[in-house]
């Protein structure tokens, strides 16, 4: 069984640019959630996708957006990058009726 | 809104000593409760979870946690620390009446001395 995978592993961008992060869910999982983990902090929920629609959103501005594809993979897009967007971005997948989320290794984004 | 408090951002124990990592939540309805571990430069790995039933939950790597409703706590313990337990530990909750999105505590870094 393949776990959650994310790409790229690391990324460096400059302020004002746009970035796309990718996530492949674990086999059999149809729900994908994204979290932002700033250095030294716990992860914060960004949003969740189920059946290709946003199914919940945390306290993040609209420049954070996402997509889910028919194969349940997902993208996180961030526009107009700010220095504070530097963080580890974690993707987690689950079956929609289950409580447990399984996390990928994350994408570390550095905004200069 | 849910909140999770982990007392002690850093905990240091000697190898072989008891590990106790504290977690308290704020919610009028007991949530689902989780402990995750994060090794350096890695994602989060599920250690254990409480959803319903027995309040003492056993997880991987010899860890266990006890849900205490009266204390709104879900502390993580391990009888004997091993060097390989050195990592960041996160307590998380999800609302029983909503989706499965997680609210995390700030984390506790466990250091194990030889």
PDB file of C-alpha atoms in Angstrom:
ATOM      1  CA  UNK A   1       0.000   0.000   0.000  1.00  0.00           C
ATOM      2  CA  UNK A   2       1.490   3.332  -1.082  1.00  0.00           C
ATOM      3  CA  UNK A   3       1.456   6.082   1.490  1.00  0.00           C
ATOM      4  CA  UNK A   4       0.887   9.789   1.009  1.00  0.00           C
ATOM      5  CA  UNK A   5       3.457  11.384  -1.265  1.00  0.00           C
ATOM      6  CA  UNK A   6       4.217  15.057  -1.810  1.00  0.00           C
ATOM      7  CA  UNK A   7       6.245  17.005  -4.333  1.00  0.00           C
ATOM      8  CA  UNK A   8       8.532  18.813  -4.411  1.00  0.00           C
ATOM      9  CA  UNK A   9      10.386  18.155  -1.153  1.00  0.00           C
ATOM     10  CA  UNK A  10      11.911  21.619  -1.033  1.00  0.00           C
ATOM     11  CA  UNK A  11      11.166  24.871  -2.818  1.00  0.00           C
ATOM     12  CA  UNK A  12      12.589  28.386  -2.764  1.00  0.00           C
ATOM     13  CA  UNK A  13      10.514  31.308  -4.039  1.00  0.00           C
ATOM     14  CA  UNK A  14      10.661  35.069  -3.806  1.00  0.00           C
ATOM     15  CA  UNK A  15       8.048  37.349  -2.331  1.00  0.00           C
ATOM     16  CA  UNK A  16       5.123  37.993  -4.678  1.00  0.00           C
ATOM     17  CA  UNK A  17       5.560  34.790  -6.677  1.00  0.00           C
ATOM     18  CA  UNK A  18       3.064  31.954  -6.914  1.00  0.00           C
ATOM     19  CA  UNK A  19       3.656  28.320  -5.939  1.00  0.00           C
ATOM     20  CA  UNK A  20       1.912  24.981  -6.510  1.00  0.00           C
ATOM     21  CA  UNK A  21       2.438  22.021  -4.215  1.00  0.00           C
ATOM     22  CA  UNK A  22       1.253  18.519  -5.047  1.00  0.00           C
ATOM     23  CA  UNK A  23      -0.041  15.581  -3.040  1.00  0.00           C
ATOM     24  CA  UNK A  24      -0.993  12.011  -3.906  1.00  0.00           C
ATOM     25  CA  UNK A  25      -3.311  10.419  -1.382  1.00  0.00           C
ATOM     26  CA  UNK A  26      -2.882   6.978   0.111  1.00  0.00           C
ATOM     27  CA  UNK A  27      -4.531   4.180  -1.817  1.00  0.00           C
ATOM     28  CA  UNK A  28      -8.260   3.974  -1.032  1.00  0.00           C
ATOM     29  CA  UNK A  29      -8.423   7.445   0.528  1.00  0.00           C
ATOM     30  CA  UNK A  30     -10.826  10.024  -0.949  1.00  0.00           C
ATOM     31  CA  UNK A  31     -10.287  13.027   1.324  1.00  0.00           C
ATOM     32  CA  UNK A  32      -7.228  15.280   1.350  1.00  0.00           C
ATOM     33  CA  UNK A  33      -6.364  17.935   3.920  1.00  0.00           C
ATOM     34  CA  UNK A  34      -3.584  20.505   3.868  1.00  0.00           C
ATOM     35  CA  UNK A  35      -1.760  21.918   6.881  1.00  0.00           C
ATOM     36  CA  UNK A  36       0.854  24.636   7.332  1.00  0.00           C
ATOM     37  CA  UNK A  37       3.549  24.079   9.953  1.00  0.00           C
ATOM     38  CA  UNK A  38       5.653  27.129  10.731  1.00  0.00           C
ATOM     39  CA  UNK A  39       9.028  26.548  12.350  1.00  0.00           C
ATOM     40  CA  UNK A  40       8.670  25.506  15.977  1.00  0.00           C
ATOM     41  CA  UNK A  41       4.872  25.332  15.871  1.00  0.00           C
ATOM     42  CA  UNK A  42       2.154  22.772  15.478  1.00  0.00           C
ATOM     43  CA  UNK A  43       0.460  22.285  12.106  1.00  0.00           C
ATOM     44  CA  UNK A  44      -2.478  24.554  11.264  1.00  0.00           C
ATOM     45  CA  UNK A  45      -5.389  23.396   9.122  1.00  0.00           C
ATOM     46  CA  UNK A  46      -5.645  25.189   5.765  1.00  0.00           C
ATOM     47  CA  UNK A  47      -8.476  23.334   3.992  1.00  0.00           C
ATOM     48  CA  UNK A  48      -9.857  19.942   3.088  1.00  0.00           C
ATOM     49  CA  UNK A  49     -11.108  18.490  -0.194  1.00  0.00           C
ATOM     50  CA  UNK A  50     -13.641  15.720  -0.698  1.00  0.00           C
ATOM     51  CA  UNK A  51     -15.177  14.756  -4.033  1.00  0.00           C
ATOM     52  CA  UNK A  52     -13.223  17.541  -5.715  1.00  0.00           C
ATOM     53  CA  UNK A  53     -14.848  20.245  -3.585  1.00  0.00           C
ATOM     54  CA  UNK A  54     -13.610  22.238  -0.622  1.00  0.00           C
ATOM     55  CA  UNK A  55     -15.064  20.618   2.480  1.00  0.00           C
ATOM     56  CA  UNK A  56     -13.820  22.921   5.212  1.00  0.00           C
ATOM     57  CA  UNK A  57     -11.358  25.769   5.580  1.00  0.00           C
ATOM     58  CA  UNK A  58      -9.206  27.140   8.339  1.00  0.00           C
ATOM     59  CA  UNK A  59      -8.256  30.743   8.972  1.00  0.00           C
ATOM     60  CA  UNK A  60      -6.247  31.313   5.787  1.00  0.00           C
ATOM     61  CA  UNK A  61      -6.748  34.072   3.185  1.00  0.00           C
ATOM     62  CA  UNK A  62      -8.182  33.400  -0.299  1.00  0.00           C
ATOM     63  CA  UNK A  63      -4.722  33.502  -1.876  1.00  0.00           C
ATOM     64  CA  UNK A  64      -4.441  29.953  -0.518  1.00  0.00           C
ATOM     65  CA  UNK A  65      -6.465  27.787  -2.870  1.00  0.00           C
ATOM     66  CA  UNK A  66      -6.639  24.153  -3.824  1.00  0.00           C
ATOM     67  CA  UNK A  67      -7.848  21.506  -6.185  1.00  0.00           C
ATOM     68  CA  UNK A  68      -8.687  17.848  -5.945  1.00  0.00           C
ATOM     69  CA  UNK A  69      -8.628  15.631  -9.008  1.00  0.00           C
ATOM     70  CA  UNK A  70     -10.761  12.579  -9.890  1.00  0.00           C
ATOM     71  CA  UNK A  71      -7.933  10.272  -8.737  1.00  0.00           C
ATOM     72  CA  UNK A  72      -8.095  12.066  -5.332  1.00  0.00           C
ATOM     73  CA  UNK A  73      -4.701  13.713  -5.710  1.00  0.00           C
ATOM     74  CA  UNK A  74      -4.586  17.373  -4.760  1.00  0.00           C
ATOM     75  CA  UNK A  75      -2.794  20.667  -5.296  1.00  0.00           C
ATOM     76  CA  UNK A  76      -2.236  23.587  -2.967  1.00  0.00           C
ATOM     77  CA  UNK A  77      -1.720  26.939  -4.678  1.00  0.00           C
ATOM     78  CA  UNK A  78      -0.467  30.027  -2.939  1.00  0.00           C
ATOM     79  CA  UNK A  79      -0.493  33.375  -4.751  1.00  0.00           C
ATOM     80  CA  UNK A  80       1.362  36.564  -3.892  1.00  0.00           C
ATOM     81  CA  UNK A  81       3.780  34.802  -1.585  1.00  0.00           C
ATOM     82  CA  UNK A  82       4.751  36.541   1.644  1.00  0.00           C
ATOM     83  CA  UNK A  83       7.773  35.936   3.848  1.00  0.00           C
ATOM     84  CA  UNK A  84       5.487  34.440   6.541  1.00  0.00           C
ATOM     85  CA  UNK A  85       4.400  31.729   4.104  1.00  0.00           C
ATOM     86  CA  UNK A  86       7.762  30.059   4.702  1.00  0.00           C
ATOM     87  CA  UNK A  87       6.810  26.774   6.362  1.00  0.00           C
ATOM     88  CA  UNK A  88       6.476  23.033   6.016  1.00  0.00           C
ATOM     89  CA  UNK A  89       3.291  22.218   4.106  1.00  0.00           C
ATOM     90  CA  UNK A  90       1.795  18.880   5.039  1.00  0.00           C
ATOM     91  CA  UNK A  91      -0.785  16.915   3.130  1.00  0.00           C
ATOM     92  CA  UNK A  92      -2.908  14.279   4.858  1.00  0.00           C
ATOM     93  CA  UNK A  93      -5.351  11.794   3.396  1.00  0.00           C
ATOM     94  CA  UNK A  94      -8.194   9.779   4.867  1.00  0.00           C
ATOM     95  CA  UNK A  95     -11.372   7.963   4.035  1.00  0.00           C
ATOM     96  CA  UNK A  96     -14.187  10.447   4.544  1.00  0.00           C
ATOM     97  CA  UNK A  97     -15.954   8.292   7.112  1.00  0.00           C
ATOM     98  CA  UNK A  98     -12.833   7.702   9.182  1.00  0.00           C
ATOM     99  CA  UNK A  99     -11.262  10.014  11.733  1.00  0.00           C
ATOM    100  CA  UNK A 100      -7.623   9.139  11.224  1.00  0.00           C
ATOM    101  CA  UNK A 101      -5.530  11.212   8.840  1.00  0.00           C
ATOM    102  CA  UNK A 102      -2.271   9.936   7.393  1.00  0.00           C
ATOM    103  CA  UNK A 103       0.410  12.468   6.617  1.00  0.00           C
ATOM    104  CA  UNK A 104       2.928  12.809   3.841  1.00  0.00           C
ATOM    105  CA  UNK A 105       6.537  13.909   4.353  1.00  0.00           C
ATOM    106  CA  UNK A 106       5.761  17.538   3.557  1.00  0.00           C
ATOM    107  CA  UNK A 107       7.097  20.239   1.248  1.00  0.00           C
ATOM    108  CA  UNK A 108       9.397  22.784   2.808  1.00  0.00           C
ATOM    109  CA  UNK A 109       8.820  26.217   1.264  1.00  0.00           C
ATOM    110  CA  UNK A 110      11.200  29.099   1.774  1.00  0.00           C
ATOM    111  CA  UNK A 111      10.116  32.569   0.660  1.00  0.00           C
ATOM    112  CA  UNK A 112      12.895  35.123   0.266  1.00  0.00           C
TER     113      UNK A 112
ATOM    114  CA  UNK B   1     -13.302  26.737  18.736  1.00  0.00           C
ATOM    115  CA  UNK B   2     -11.226  23.807  19.876  1.00  0.00           C
ATOM    116  CA  UNK B   3      -7.853  24.411  21.463  1.00  0.00           C
ATOM    117  CA  UNK B   4      -5.100  22.074  22.564  1.00  0.00           C
ATOM    118  CA  UNK B   5      -2.440  22.847  25.152  1.00  0.00           C
ATOM    119  CA  UNK B   6       0.744  20.874  25.516  1.00  0.00           C
ATOM    120  CA  UNK B   7       2.503  21.747  28.757  1.00  0.00           C
ATOM    121  CA  UNK B   8       6.262  21.911  28.291  1.00  0.00           C
ATOM    122  CA  UNK B   9       7.681  22.715  24.888  1.00  0.00           C
ATOM    123  CA  UNK B  10      10.792  20.713  25.807  1.00  0.00           C
ATOM    124  CA  UNK B  11      11.032  17.601  27.981  1.00  0.00           C
ATOM    125  CA  UNK B  12      14.317  15.875  28.795  1.00  0.00           C
ATOM    126  CA  UNK B  13      14.552  12.377  30.273  1.00  0.00           C
ATOM    127  CA  UNK B  14      17.302   9.838  30.769  1.00  0.00           C
ATOM    128  CA  UNK B  15      17.318   6.636  28.769  1.00  0.00           C
ATOM    129  CA  UNK B  16      15.216   4.085  30.631  1.00  0.00           C
ATOM    130  CA  UNK B  17      13.213   6.694  32.528  1.00  0.00           C
ATOM    131  CA  UNK B  18       9.478   7.286  32.363  1.00  0.00           C
ATOM    132  CA  UNK B  19       8.217   9.544  29.592  1.00  0.00           C
ATOM    133  CA  UNK B  20       5.219  11.770  30.355  1.00  0.00           C
ATOM    134  CA  UNK B  21       4.008  14.299  27.794  1.00  0.00           C
ATOM    135  CA  UNK B  22       0.973  16.367  28.772  1.00  0.00           C
ATOM    136  CA  UNK B  23      -2.000  17.348  26.647  1.00  0.00           C
ATOM    137  CA  UNK B  24      -5.164  19.192  27.626  1.00  0.00           C
ATOM    138  CA  UNK B  25      -8.014  20.170  25.358  1.00  0.00           C
ATOM    139  CA  UNK B  26     -10.822  22.657  25.637  1.00  0.00           C
ATOM    140  CA  UNK B  27     -14.170  21.409  24.447  1.00  0.00           C
ATOM    141  CA  UNK B  28     -17.557  20.938  26.079  1.00  0.00           C
ATOM    142  CA  UNK B  29     -17.986  17.697  24.142  1.00  0.00           C
ATOM    143  CA  UNK B  30     -15.032  15.311  24.346  1.00  0.00           C
ATOM    144  CA  UNK B  31     -13.370  15.265  20.935  1.00  0.00           C
ATOM    145  CA  UNK B  32     -11.522  12.529  19.154  1.00  0.00           C
ATOM    146  CA  UNK B  33      -7.921  12.587  20.405  1.00  0.00           C
ATOM    147  CA  UNK B  34      -4.649  11.786  18.691  1.00  0.00           C
ATOM    148  CA  UNK B  35      -0.927  11.743  19.316  1.00  0.00           C
ATOM    149  CA  UNK B  36       1.453  12.115  16.389  1.00  0.00           C
ATOM    150  CA  UNK B  37       5.266  11.968  16.340  1.00  0.00           C
ATOM    151  CA  UNK B  38       7.504  13.921  13.996  1.00  0.00           C
ATOM    152  CA  UNK B  39      11.123  12.987  13.449  1.00  0.00           C
ATOM    153  CA  UNK B  40      13.501  15.630  12.035  1.00  0.00           C
ATOM    154  CA  UNK B  41      12.724  16.612   8.460  1.00  0.00           C
ATOM    155  CA  UNK B  42       9.812  14.196   8.246  1.00  0.00           C
ATOM    156  CA  UNK B  43       6.021  14.274   8.250  1.00  0.00           C
ATOM    157  CA  UNK B  44       3.754  13.173  11.084  1.00  0.00           C
ATOM    158  CA  UNK B  45       3.319   9.556  12.122  1.00  0.00           C
ATOM    159  CA  UNK B  46       0.275   8.427  14.093  1.00  0.00           C
ATOM    160  CA  UNK B  47       1.197   7.019  17.515  1.00  0.00           C
ATOM    161  CA  UNK B  48      -2.278   6.334  18.863  1.00  0.00           C
ATOM    162  CA  UNK B  49      -5.836   7.600  18.958  1.00  0.00           C
ATOM    163  CA  UNK B  50      -8.902   7.645  21.173  1.00  0.00           C
ATOM    164  CA  UNK B  51     -12.330   7.620  19.579  1.00  0.00           C
ATOM    165  CA  UNK B  52     -14.571   5.691  21.961  1.00  0.00           C
ATOM    166  CA  UNK B  53     -14.537   2.823  24.428  1.00  0.00           C
ATOM    167  CA  UNK B  54     -11.625   2.012  26.717  1.00  0.00           C
ATOM    168  CA  UNK B  55      -9.978   5.173  27.976  1.00  0.00           C
ATOM    169  CA  UNK B  56      -6.471   3.690  28.113  1.00  0.00           C
ATOM    170  CA  UNK B  57      -5.174   3.467  24.564  1.00  0.00           C
ATOM    171  CA  UNK B  58      -2.045   1.611  23.492  1.00  0.00           C
ATOM    172  CA  UNK B  59      -0.072   2.721  20.492  1.00  0.00           C
ATOM    173  CA  UNK B  60       3.086   1.931  18.610  1.00  0.00           C
ATOM    174  CA  UNK B  61       6.610   1.848  20.031  1.00  0.00           C
ATOM    175  CA  UNK B  62       5.389   1.142  23.583  1.00  0.00           C
ATOM    176  CA  UNK B  63       3.472   4.406  24.016  1.00  0.00           C
ATOM    177  CA  UNK B  64       0.079   4.675  25.631  1.00  0.00           C
ATOM    178  CA  UNK B  65      -2.309   7.476  26.588  1.00  0.00           C
ATOM    179  CA  UNK B  66      -5.256   7.790  28.916  1.00  0.00           C
ATOM    180  CA  UNK B  67      -8.334   9.874  28.208  1.00  0.00           C
ATOM    181  CA  UNK B  68      -9.602  11.567  31.372  1.00  0.00           C
ATOM    182  CA  UNK B  69     -12.836  13.404  30.719  1.00  0.00           C
ATOM    183  CA  UNK B  70     -12.957  15.059  34.120  1.00  0.00           C
ATOM    184  CA  UNK B  71      -9.519  16.556  33.568  1.00  0.00           C
ATOM    185  CA  UNK B  72      -9.955  17.173  29.799  1.00  0.00           C
ATOM    186  CA  UNK B  73      -6.598  15.495  29.380  1.00  0.00           C
ATOM    187  CA  UNK B  74      -4.956  12.933  27.134  1.00  0.00           C
ATOM    188  CA  UNK B  75      -1.408  12.549  28.450  1.00  0.00           C
ATOM    189  CA  UNK B  76       1.095  10.344  26.630  1.00  0.00           C
ATOM    190  CA  UNK B  77       3.352   7.956  28.551  1.00  0.00           C
ATOM    191  CA  UNK B  78       6.028   5.351  27.969  1.00  0.00           C
ATOM    192  CA  UNK B  79       7.499   3.356  30.861  1.00  0.00           C
ATOM    193  CA  UNK B  80      11.087   3.356  29.611  1.00  0.00           C
ATOM    194  CA  UNK B  81      12.563   5.905  27.195  1.00  0.00           C
ATOM    195  CA  UNK B  82      14.827   4.839  24.365  1.00  0.00           C
ATOM    196  CA  UNK B  83      17.238   7.031  22.462  1.00  0.00           C
ATOM    197  CA  UNK B  84      15.160   6.512  19.327  1.00  0.00           C
ATOM    198  CA  UNK B  85      12.175   8.205  21.034  1.00  0.00           C
ATOM    199  CA  UNK B  86      13.833  11.612  20.669  1.00  0.00           C
ATOM    200  CA  UNK B  87      11.448  13.566  18.423  1.00  0.00           C
ATOM    201  CA  UNK B  88       8.663  16.172  18.411  1.00  0.00           C
ATOM    202  CA  UNK B  89       5.300  14.980  19.712  1.00  0.00           C
ATOM    203  CA  UNK B  90       1.981  16.587  18.832  1.00  0.00           C
ATOM    204  CA  UNK B  91      -1.384  16.151  20.475  1.00  0.00           C
ATOM    205  CA  UNK B  92      -4.357  16.787  18.192  1.00  0.00           C
ATOM    206  CA  UNK B  93      -8.149  16.765  18.398  1.00  0.00           C
ATOM    207  CA  UNK B  94     -11.038  16.635  15.984  1.00  0.00           C
ATOM    208  CA  UNK B  95     -14.579  17.676  16.726  1.00  0.00           C
ATOM    209  CA  UNK B  96     -17.075  14.801  17.022  1.00  0.00           C
ATOM    210  CA  UNK B  97     -19.787  16.952  15.487  1.00  0.00           C
ATOM    211  CA  UNK B  98     -17.824  18.165  12.494  1.00  0.00           C
ATOM    212  CA  UNK B  99     -15.407  16.902   9.882  1.00  0.00           C
ATOM    213  CA  UNK B 100     -12.135  15.176  10.633  1.00  0.00           C
ATOM    214  CA  UNK B 101      -9.895  18.221  10.376  1.00  0.00           C
ATOM    215  CA  UNK B 102      -7.340  18.349  13.183  1.00  0.00           C
ATOM    216  CA  UNK B 103      -6.462  21.044  15.683  1.00  0.00           C
ATOM    217  CA  UNK B 104      -2.926  20.602  16.981  1.00  0.00           C
ATOM    218  CA  UNK B 105      -1.106  21.626  20.105  1.00  0.00           C
ATOM    219  CA  UNK B 106       2.184  23.461  19.884  1.00  0.00           C
ATOM    220  CA  UNK B 107       4.233  20.304  20.274  1.00  0.00           C
ATOM    221  CA  UNK B 108       6.687  18.947  22.820  1.00  0.00           C
ATOM    222  CA  UNK B 109      10.257  18.155  21.903  1.00  0.00           C
ATOM    223  CA  UNK B 110      11.428  15.050  23.746  1.00  0.00           C
ATOM    224  CA  UNK B 111      15.153  14.734  24.382  1.00  0.00           C
ATOM    225  CA  UNK B 112      16.601  11.466  25.686  1.00  0.00           C
ATOM    226  CA  UNK B 113      19.933  11.558  27.497  1.00  0.00           C
ATOM    227  CA  UNK B 114      22.221   8.510  27.499  1.00  0.00           C
TER     228      UNK B 114
END
